[in-house]
Short mmCIF file of C-alpha atoms in Angstrom, two decimals:
data_model
loop_
_atom_site.label_atom_id
_atom_site.label_comp_id
_atom_site.label_asym_id
_atom_site.label_seq_id
_atom_site.Cartn_x
_atom_site.Cartn_y
_atom_site.Cartn_z
CA MET Z 1 118.19 64.71 95.13
CA ASN Z 2 117.35 64.30 98.83
CA ILE Z 3 113.77 64.18 100.09
CA ARG Z 4 113.39 65.93 103.42
CA LYS Z 5 110.73 67.42 105.66
CA VAL Z 6 110.01 71.12 105.52
CA THR Z 7 111.30 72.85 108.64
CA ALA Z 8 110.56 76.17 110.34
CA ALA Z 9 113.94 77.44 109.13
CA ASP Z 10 112.80 77.07 105.51
CA LEU Z 11 109.79 79.32 105.71
CA LYS Z 12 109.15 82.98 106.36
CA LEU Z 13 106.10 85.20 105.91
CA GLY Z 14 106.19 86.90 102.52
CA MET Z 15 108.75 84.62 100.91
CA LEU Z 16 108.26 82.92 97.56
CA LEU Z 17 108.71 79.17 97.78
CA PRO Z 18 111.89 78.14 95.90
CA TRP Z 19 110.60 74.61 95.28
CA ASP Z 20 107.41 72.57 94.97
CA VAL Z 21 106.20 71.19 98.30
CA TYR Z 22 104.80 67.65 98.28
CA GLY Z 23 102.67 65.67 100.69
CA GLU Z 24 103.93 62.35 101.98
CA ASN Z 25 101.85 60.61 99.30
CA GLY Z 26 103.73 62.49 96.58
CA ALA Z 27 100.92 64.90 95.66
CA VAL Z 28 101.88 68.54 95.20
CA LEU Z 29 100.68 70.65 98.12
CA VAL Z 30 101.99 74.04 96.97
CA ARG Z 31 103.77 75.02 93.77
CA LYS Z 32 107.13 76.76 93.51
CA GLY Z 33 106.70 80.53 93.55
CA HIS Z 34 103.74 80.52 95.97
CA MET Z 35 103.95 83.41 98.42
CA ILE Z 36 103.71 82.45 102.10
CA ALA Z 37 100.99 84.76 103.44
CA GLY Z 38 100.06 83.40 106.87
CA ALA Z 39 101.28 81.54 109.94
CA ASN Z 40 98.68 78.84 109.36
CA GLN Z 41 100.27 78.08 105.98
CA ILE Z 42 103.67 77.73 107.61
CA ALA Z 43 102.30 75.36 110.25
CA TYR Z 44 100.50 73.29 107.61
CA LEU Z 45 103.60 72.92 105.43
CA ILE Z 46 105.85 72.04 108.36
CA GLU Z 47 103.40 69.37 109.47
CA ARG Z 48 102.79 67.77 106.07
CA GLY Z 49 105.31 69.00 103.53
CA VAL Z 50 108.45 67.47 102.02
CA VAL Z 51 110.77 68.89 99.38
CA GLU Z 52 113.38 67.63 96.97
CA ASP Z 53 116.28 69.55 98.38
CA GLY Z 54 119.34 69.11 100.53
CA ALA Z 55 119.49 72.40 102.41
CA PRO Z 56 117.19 75.01 103.94
CA ALA Z 57 116.22 77.73 101.51
CA GLU Z 58 117.43 81.25 101.99
CA ALA Z 59 114.67 83.66 102.86
CA ALA Z 60 113.58 85.73 99.90
CA ALA Z 61 113.90 89.47 100.16
CA GLU Z 62 110.82 91.00 101.70
CA PRO Z 63 109.09 93.49 99.41
CA PRO Z 64 107.91 96.83 100.78
CA SER Z 65 104.17 97.17 101.35
CA ALA Z 66 102.12 98.81 98.61
CA LEU Z 67 99.08 98.76 100.88
CA ARG Z 68 100.91 100.58 103.67
CA LYS Z 69 101.86 103.35 101.22
CA LEU Z 70 98.27 103.70 100.05
CA ASN Z 71 97.00 103.81 103.63
CA GLY Z 72 99.59 106.44 104.48
CA ALA Z 73 98.51 108.47 101.46
CA SER Z 74 94.85 108.29 102.56
CA VAL Z 75 95.61 109.40 106.11
CA GLU Z 76 97.79 112.32 105.01
CA LEU Z 77 95.31 113.33 102.32
CA HIS Z 78 92.40 113.37 104.77
CA THR Z 79 94.19 115.84 107.05
CA LEU Z 80 95.34 118.04 104.18
CA LEU Z 81 91.97 118.16 102.40
CA GLN Z 82 90.26 119.18 105.63
CA ALA Z 83 92.60 122.16 105.93
CA VAL Z 84 92.23 123.22 102.29
CA SER Z 85 88.42 122.90 102.37
CA GLN Z 86 88.32 125.17 105.43
CA GLY Z 87 90.50 127.81 103.79
CA VAL Z 88 93.49 127.20 106.06
CA ALA Z 89 95.82 125.36 103.69
CA PRO Z 90 99.46 125.17 104.83
CA ALA Z 91 101.97 127.20 102.84
CA ASP Z 92 103.55 124.03 101.42
CA VAL Z 93 100.26 122.43 100.38
CA VAL Z 94 101.33 121.84 96.75
CA ARG Z 95 104.53 120.09 97.82
CA ARG Z 96 102.60 117.94 100.27
CA LEU Z 97 100.05 116.97 97.63
CA ASP Z 98 102.94 116.10 95.30
CA ASP Z 99 104.37 113.85 98.02
CA ILE Z 100 101.03 112.08 98.45
CA ALA Z 101 100.77 111.60 94.67
CA LEU Z 102 104.26 110.07 94.64
CA MET Z 103 103.20 107.68 97.42
CA VAL Z 104 100.40 106.46 95.17
CA HIS Z 105 102.85 106.00 92.28
CA ALA Z 106 105.25 104.11 94.54
CA ALA Z 107 102.49 101.76 95.69
CA ILE Z 108 101.59 100.93 92.10
CA ASP Z 109 105.25 100.40 91.23
CA ILE Z 110 105.66 98.00 94.16
CA ASN Z 111 102.67 95.87 93.19
CA PRO Z 112 99.90 97.00 90.81
CA ASP Z 113 97.78 93.98 91.78
CA VAL Z 114 97.76 95.04 95.43
CA ALA Z 115 96.99 98.62 94.46
CA THR Z 116 94.07 97.49 92.28
CA ALA Z 117 92.75 95.01 94.84
CA SER Z 118 92.85 97.64 97.57
CA VAL Z 119 89.94 99.41 95.86
CA LEU Z 120 87.80 96.37 96.73
CA HIS Z 121 89.42 95.08 99.92
CA ASN Z 122 90.58 98.16 101.80
CA GLN Z 123 87.38 100.15 102.16
CA GLN Z 124 87.70 100.83 105.90
CA ALA Z 125 91.24 102.22 105.85
CA ALA Z 126 90.28 105.91 106.00
CA PRO Z 127 87.24 108.21 105.83
CA TYR Z 128 85.42 107.66 102.55
CA ALA Z 129 86.30 110.97 100.86
CA ALA Z 130 90.06 110.48 101.22
CA ARG Z 131 90.04 106.77 100.49
CA HIS Z 132 87.86 107.19 97.41
CA SER Z 133 90.18 109.88 96.09
CA VAL Z 134 93.23 107.64 96.56
CA ASP Z 135 91.41 104.70 94.94
CA THR Z 136 90.48 106.91 91.99
CA ALA Z 137 94.08 108.07 91.71
CA VAL Z 138 95.27 104.44 91.50
CA ILE Z 139 92.95 103.59 88.61
CA ALA Z 140 93.57 106.92 86.84
CA VAL Z 141 97.33 106.33 86.98
CA LEU Z 142 96.94 102.86 85.49
CA LEU Z 143 94.88 104.32 82.65
CA ALA Z 144 97.26 107.22 82.00
CA ARG Z 145 100.24 104.88 81.93
CA ALA Z 146 98.40 102.51 79.59
CA ARG Z 147 97.83 105.47 77.25
CA GLN Z 148 101.58 106.14 77.50
CA ARG Z 149 101.03 109.66 78.76
CA SER Z 150 104.00 111.73 79.90
CA ARG Z 151 105.16 111.77 83.52
CA ASN Z 152 103.67 115.25 83.84
CA ASP Z 153 100.28 114.00 82.65
CA VAL Z 154 100.40 111.04 85.02
CA MET Z 155 101.11 113.45 87.88
CA THR Z 156 98.27 115.70 86.72
CA VAL Z 157 95.65 112.94 86.79
CA THR Z 158 96.93 111.80 90.18
CA LEU Z 159 96.67 115.28 91.71
CA ALA Z 160 93.28 115.87 90.10
CA ALA Z 161 91.91 112.59 91.47
CA LEU Z 162 93.21 113.41 94.95
CA THR Z 163 91.55 116.85 94.98
CA MET Z 164 88.51 116.45 92.70
CA ASN Z 165 85.96 116.44 95.55
CA LEU Z 166 87.31 119.26 97.71
CA GLY Z 167 84.22 121.33 97.00
CA MET Z 168 81.89 118.84 98.68
CA LEU Z 169 84.22 117.52 101.36
CA ALA Z 170 82.11 118.88 104.22
CA HIS Z 171 79.13 116.79 103.08
CA HIS Z 172 80.72 113.78 101.38
CA GLN Z 173 80.75 111.38 104.34
CA ARG Z 174 77.15 112.27 105.26
CA TRP Z 175 76.01 111.63 101.70
CA HIS Z 176 77.96 108.38 101.59
CA ASP Z 177 76.37 107.09 104.81
CA SER Z 178 72.80 108.24 104.09
CA ALA Z 179 70.16 105.79 102.96
CA GLU Z 180 68.03 108.57 101.45
CA PRO Z 181 68.25 110.35 98.08
CA LEU Z 182 69.86 113.79 98.10
CA GLU Z 183 67.55 116.66 98.93
CA ARG Z 184 67.39 119.75 96.72
CA ASP Z 185 70.07 121.75 98.56
CA ASP Z 186 72.47 118.81 98.68
CA ARG Z 187 71.88 118.12 95.00
CA ALA Z 188 72.84 121.71 94.23
CA ARG Z 189 76.00 121.39 96.35
CA MET Z 190 76.97 118.24 94.48
CA LEU Z 191 76.48 119.84 91.05
CA ALA Z 192 78.57 122.82 92.13
CA HIS Z 193 81.47 120.87 93.60
CA PRO Z 194 83.82 120.83 90.56
CA GLU Z 195 83.82 124.64 90.37
CA ARG Z 196 84.11 125.01 94.12
CA SER Z 197 86.98 122.53 94.17
CA VAL Z 198 88.85 124.63 91.62
CA HIS Z 199 88.14 127.79 93.65
CA LEU Z 200 89.55 126.20 96.81
CA LEU Z 201 92.62 124.94 94.99
CA ARG Z 202 93.35 128.37 93.53
CA GLN Z 203 92.84 129.88 96.97
CA ALA Z 204 95.38 127.41 98.36
CA GLY Z 205 97.99 128.43 95.79
CA VAL Z 206 97.49 125.87 93.01
CA ASN Z 207 98.07 127.52 89.62
CA ASP Z 208 98.65 124.48 87.39
CA GLU Z 209 95.94 124.92 84.73
CA ALA Z 210 96.08 121.31 83.52
CA TRP Z 211 95.40 120.12 87.08
CA LEU Z 212 92.60 122.66 87.60
CA GLN Z 213 90.94 121.90 84.26
CA CYS Z 214 91.07 118.18 85.01
CA VAL Z 215 89.23 118.78 88.30
CA LEU Z 216 86.72 121.16 86.70
CA HIS Z 217 85.64 118.75 83.95
CA HIS Z 218 85.72 115.35 85.67
CA HIS Z 219 81.90 115.10 85.62
CA GLU Z 220 81.34 116.06 81.99
CA ASN Z 221 79.76 113.49 79.65
CA GLU Z 222 80.36 112.74 75.98
CA ASP Z 223 76.78 113.68 75.05
CA GLY Z 224 76.77 116.99 76.94
CA SER Z 225 74.63 115.70 79.82
CA GLY Z 226 77.35 116.20 82.44
CA TYR Z 227 78.22 119.18 84.62
CA PRO Z 228 79.19 121.93 85.33
CA GLN Z 229 79.50 123.21 81.73
CA GLY Z 230 77.75 120.57 79.60
CA LYS Z 231 80.80 120.01 77.41
CA VAL Z 232 80.70 117.32 74.72
CA GLY Z 233 83.17 114.89 73.21
CA ALA Z 234 86.46 116.48 72.21
CA GLN Z 235 85.68 119.59 74.30
CA ILE Z 236 86.41 117.50 77.40
CA PRO Z 237 90.15 117.19 78.21
CA LEU Z 238 91.46 113.64 77.87
CA LEU Z 239 92.94 113.70 81.38
CA SER Z 240 89.53 114.65 82.80
CA LYS Z 241 88.02 111.66 81.01
CA LEU Z 242 90.57 109.33 82.62
CA VAL Z 243 89.80 110.67 86.08
CA ALA Z 244 86.06 110.46 85.38
CA LEU Z 245 86.28 106.78 84.41
CA ALA Z 246 88.35 105.95 87.48
CA ASP Z 247 85.95 107.92 89.70
CA ARG Z 248 82.89 106.09 88.37
CA TYR Z 249 84.42 102.65 88.68
CA CYS Z 250 85.63 103.20 92.25
CA ALA Z 251 82.31 104.72 93.34
CA ARG Z 252 80.31 101.80 91.98
CA VAL Z 253 82.32 99.07 93.66
CA ALA Z 254 82.17 100.87 97.04
CA ALA Z 255 79.37 100.12 99.51
CA ARG Z 256 77.31 103.23 100.22
CA GLY Z 257 74.41 103.78 102.59
CA TYR Z 258 71.89 104.20 99.77
CA LEU Z 259 73.33 101.66 97.35
CA PRO Z 260 75.07 98.28 97.73
CA ALA Z 261 78.44 97.82 96.09
CA MET Z 262 78.37 96.50 92.55
CA THR Z 263 80.56 93.58 91.58
CA PRO Z 264 83.64 94.88 89.71
CA ASN Z 265 82.72 93.11 86.49
CA GLY Z 266 79.16 94.43 86.84
CA ALA Z 267 80.49 97.98 87.19
CA LEU Z 268 82.60 97.54 84.05
CA ARG Z 269 79.64 96.06 82.16
CA ASP Z 270 77.46 99.05 83.05
CA MET Z 271 80.17 101.47 81.98
CA LEU Z 272 80.51 99.66 78.66
CA LEU Z 273 76.78 100.17 78.10
CA GLU Z 274 77.15 103.85 78.98
CA ALA Z 275 79.88 104.15 76.35
CA ARG Z 276 77.06 104.36 73.81
CA THR Z 277 76.09 107.77 75.19
CA THR Z 278 77.91 109.37 78.12
CA LEU Z 279 81.38 107.79 78.11
CA ASP Z 280 84.23 107.56 75.60
CA THR Z 281 84.00 104.09 74.02
CA HIS Z 282 87.75 103.73 73.46
CA LEU Z 283 88.62 104.74 77.02
CA VAL Z 284 86.07 102.35 78.54
CA SER Z 285 87.63 99.57 76.46
CA LEU Z 286 91.01 100.64 77.79
CA LEU Z 287 89.71 100.44 81.37
CA ILE Z 288 88.43 96.92 80.78
CA ARG Z 289 91.72 95.86 79.20
CA GLU Z 290 93.68 97.23 82.15
CA LEU Z 291 91.49 95.75 84.88
CA GLY Z 292 90.44 92.58 83.07
CA ILE Z 293 86.99 91.04 82.76
CA TYR Z 294 87.54 89.78 86.32
CA PRO Z 295 89.45 92.59 88.11
CA VAL Z 296 92.08 91.68 90.68
CA GLY Z 297 90.40 91.41 94.08
CA ALA Z 298 87.05 90.12 92.80
CA TRP Z 299 85.44 87.26 94.74
CA VAL Z 300 84.60 84.38 92.38
CA ARG Z 301 83.16 80.88 92.44
CA LEU Z 302 84.93 78.32 90.28
CA ILE Z 303 83.31 75.57 88.26
CA ASN Z 304 84.51 73.00 90.83
CA GLY Z 305 82.67 74.83 93.64
CA GLU Z 306 85.69 76.51 95.21
CA VAL Z 307 85.42 80.17 96.21
CA GLY Z 308 88.41 82.45 95.90
CA VAL Z 309 89.81 85.86 95.10
CA VAL Z 310 91.30 86.94 91.78
CA SER Z 311 94.95 87.41 92.71
CA ARG Z 312 96.56 88.54 89.45
CA ARG Z 313 95.94 88.98 85.76
CA GLY Z 314 96.31 86.01 83.43
CA LEU Z 315 97.51 85.87 79.85
CA GLN Z 316 93.92 86.52 78.77
CA SER Z 317 91.50 88.93 80.43
CA THR Z 318 89.04 86.06 80.90
CA THR Z 319 91.51 83.70 82.60
CA PRO Z 320 93.05 85.34 85.67
CA HIS Z 321 94.81 83.56 88.49
CA VAL Z 322 92.67 82.86 91.55
CA GLU Z 323 93.61 82.12 95.14
CA ALA Z 324 91.07 79.56 96.38
CA VAL Z 325 89.92 80.35 99.93
CA LEU Z 326 87.02 77.93 100.42
CA GLY Z 327 86.88 74.33 99.27
CA PRO Z 328 84.08 72.89 97.09
CA ARG Z 329 81.94 72.16 100.16
CA GLY Z 330 82.44 75.58 101.72
CA ALA Z 331 85.11 74.69 104.27
CA PRO Z 332 87.98 77.17 104.68
CA LEU Z 333 91.22 75.90 103.17
CA ALA Z 334 94.14 75.66 105.61
CA VAL Z 335 96.42 76.76 102.77
CA PHE Z 336 95.03 78.91 99.99
CA GLN Z 337 95.45 77.20 96.63
CA GLN Z 338 96.59 78.94 93.44
CA ARG Z 339 94.25 78.21 90.55
CA ASP Z 340 94.96 78.96 86.90
CA THR Z 341 91.52 79.50 85.38
CA ARG Z 342 92.73 78.37 81.95
CA ASN Z 343 92.39 74.87 83.42
CA ALA Z 344 88.92 73.44 82.74
CA LEU Z 345 88.64 72.40 86.41
CA TYR Z 346 89.03 75.98 87.58
CA VAL Z 347 87.00 78.02 85.11
CA ILE Z 348 85.24 80.97 86.77
CA ARG Z 349 81.54 80.23 87.07
CA GLU Z 350 80.38 83.52 88.61
CA VAL Z 351 81.50 86.69 90.35
CA LEU Z 352 80.09 87.00 93.86
CA THR Z 353 78.53 90.06 95.44
CA ASN Z 354 79.51 91.20 98.92
CA ALA Z 355 76.19 89.84 100.20
CA GLN Z 356 76.88 86.42 98.68
CA VAL Z 357 80.35 86.34 100.25
CA ALA Z 358 78.92 87.33 103.64
CA ALA Z 359 76.34 84.53 103.38
CA LEU Z 360 79.15 81.99 102.92
CA ASP Z 361 80.57 82.96 106.30
CA VAL Z 362 84.04 83.40 104.82
CA PRO Z 363 86.66 84.07 107.53
CA PRO Z 364 87.82 87.72 107.50
CA LEU Z 365 90.36 88.08 104.73
CA ARG Z 366 93.54 90.06 105.20
CA MET Z 367 95.03 91.14 101.91
CA ALA Z 368 98.42 89.80 102.99
CA GLN Z 369 96.96 86.28 103.01
CA VAL Z 370 96.61 86.53 99.23
CA TRP Z 371 99.31 89.02 98.19
CA GLY Z 372 101.91 88.57 100.94
CA ARG Z 373 104.13 91.29 102.38
CA ALA Z 374 103.28 93.73 99.62
CA ALA Z 375 99.79 93.85 101.13
CA GLU Z 376 100.70 94.16 104.81
CA ALA Z 377 98.69 96.98 106.38
#
């Protein structure tokens, strides 16, 4: 086997390395299968890397971008929801909502890790109301698929998540940005939004009762403390419960004017506590199984001092794969390093809040740096 230098012809953004890359001292720089996610990585490997190979590698096929599909869905949804909320829905509104739902499904099919991470790392892609609805749809689809629901049910939860907040669309961004608690009139608007959403959907030509019921009941609680009808337990449709869980998780990990974003594991922990009263215990457990104790996209500090991002699920929910971004002393890594947290050197010590990450002065992170072409905006 020949030892040769890595050349520019070997590497391309988004490709998976077909071999281990070694430094001149024989130490492994990057493992086989690592996705090239930045020009700085290419420059680093060309400067320092050697491989056991005799010929340049063929470029791997470039995957389509899951993130681009989600962003497209958010932009199209924003325009469409505005029209429906103002009573001027286009004649083909149901078809267009179906198309947006299928864009969400396609993004998840391309790369579920990118779709999940986008909830945490793509919060400026569109106005909050549309982006939150798309985020909720992503998590609701993952839950519905995990429950092995039919294709029709998966489409129902997607459409319900996309349209659940129509009835408060005119106020949603203002509420999101405000640092003050809701006043009496706004509180009343919020409590009325499920019924108003259903009214607007019917007015726009939606007559799918499963979809409408899912929207109507997505704020009901197991103990009857929810709204608008105070339903309890089995009175609440299962699909509504899936949308409700997704809605709560996505809201809690989003930064709002009146409330800082929770860490994803903190949001899941709180929901597990709520499963004693307001949430379905089995479905909360399902959510945690699907997202993991450390959801993809979470910022974490490892036991060796490195800081990184959870890049994909591991064999166990407590041992995901992490892409190290900062070294043990806080210096940015020229090439992100894949860490398997089953290794005692790379055990996760803590999940970091957004404020903690900001205090570390981490360089702005593009999702493509961690997830490659599937996360190109």
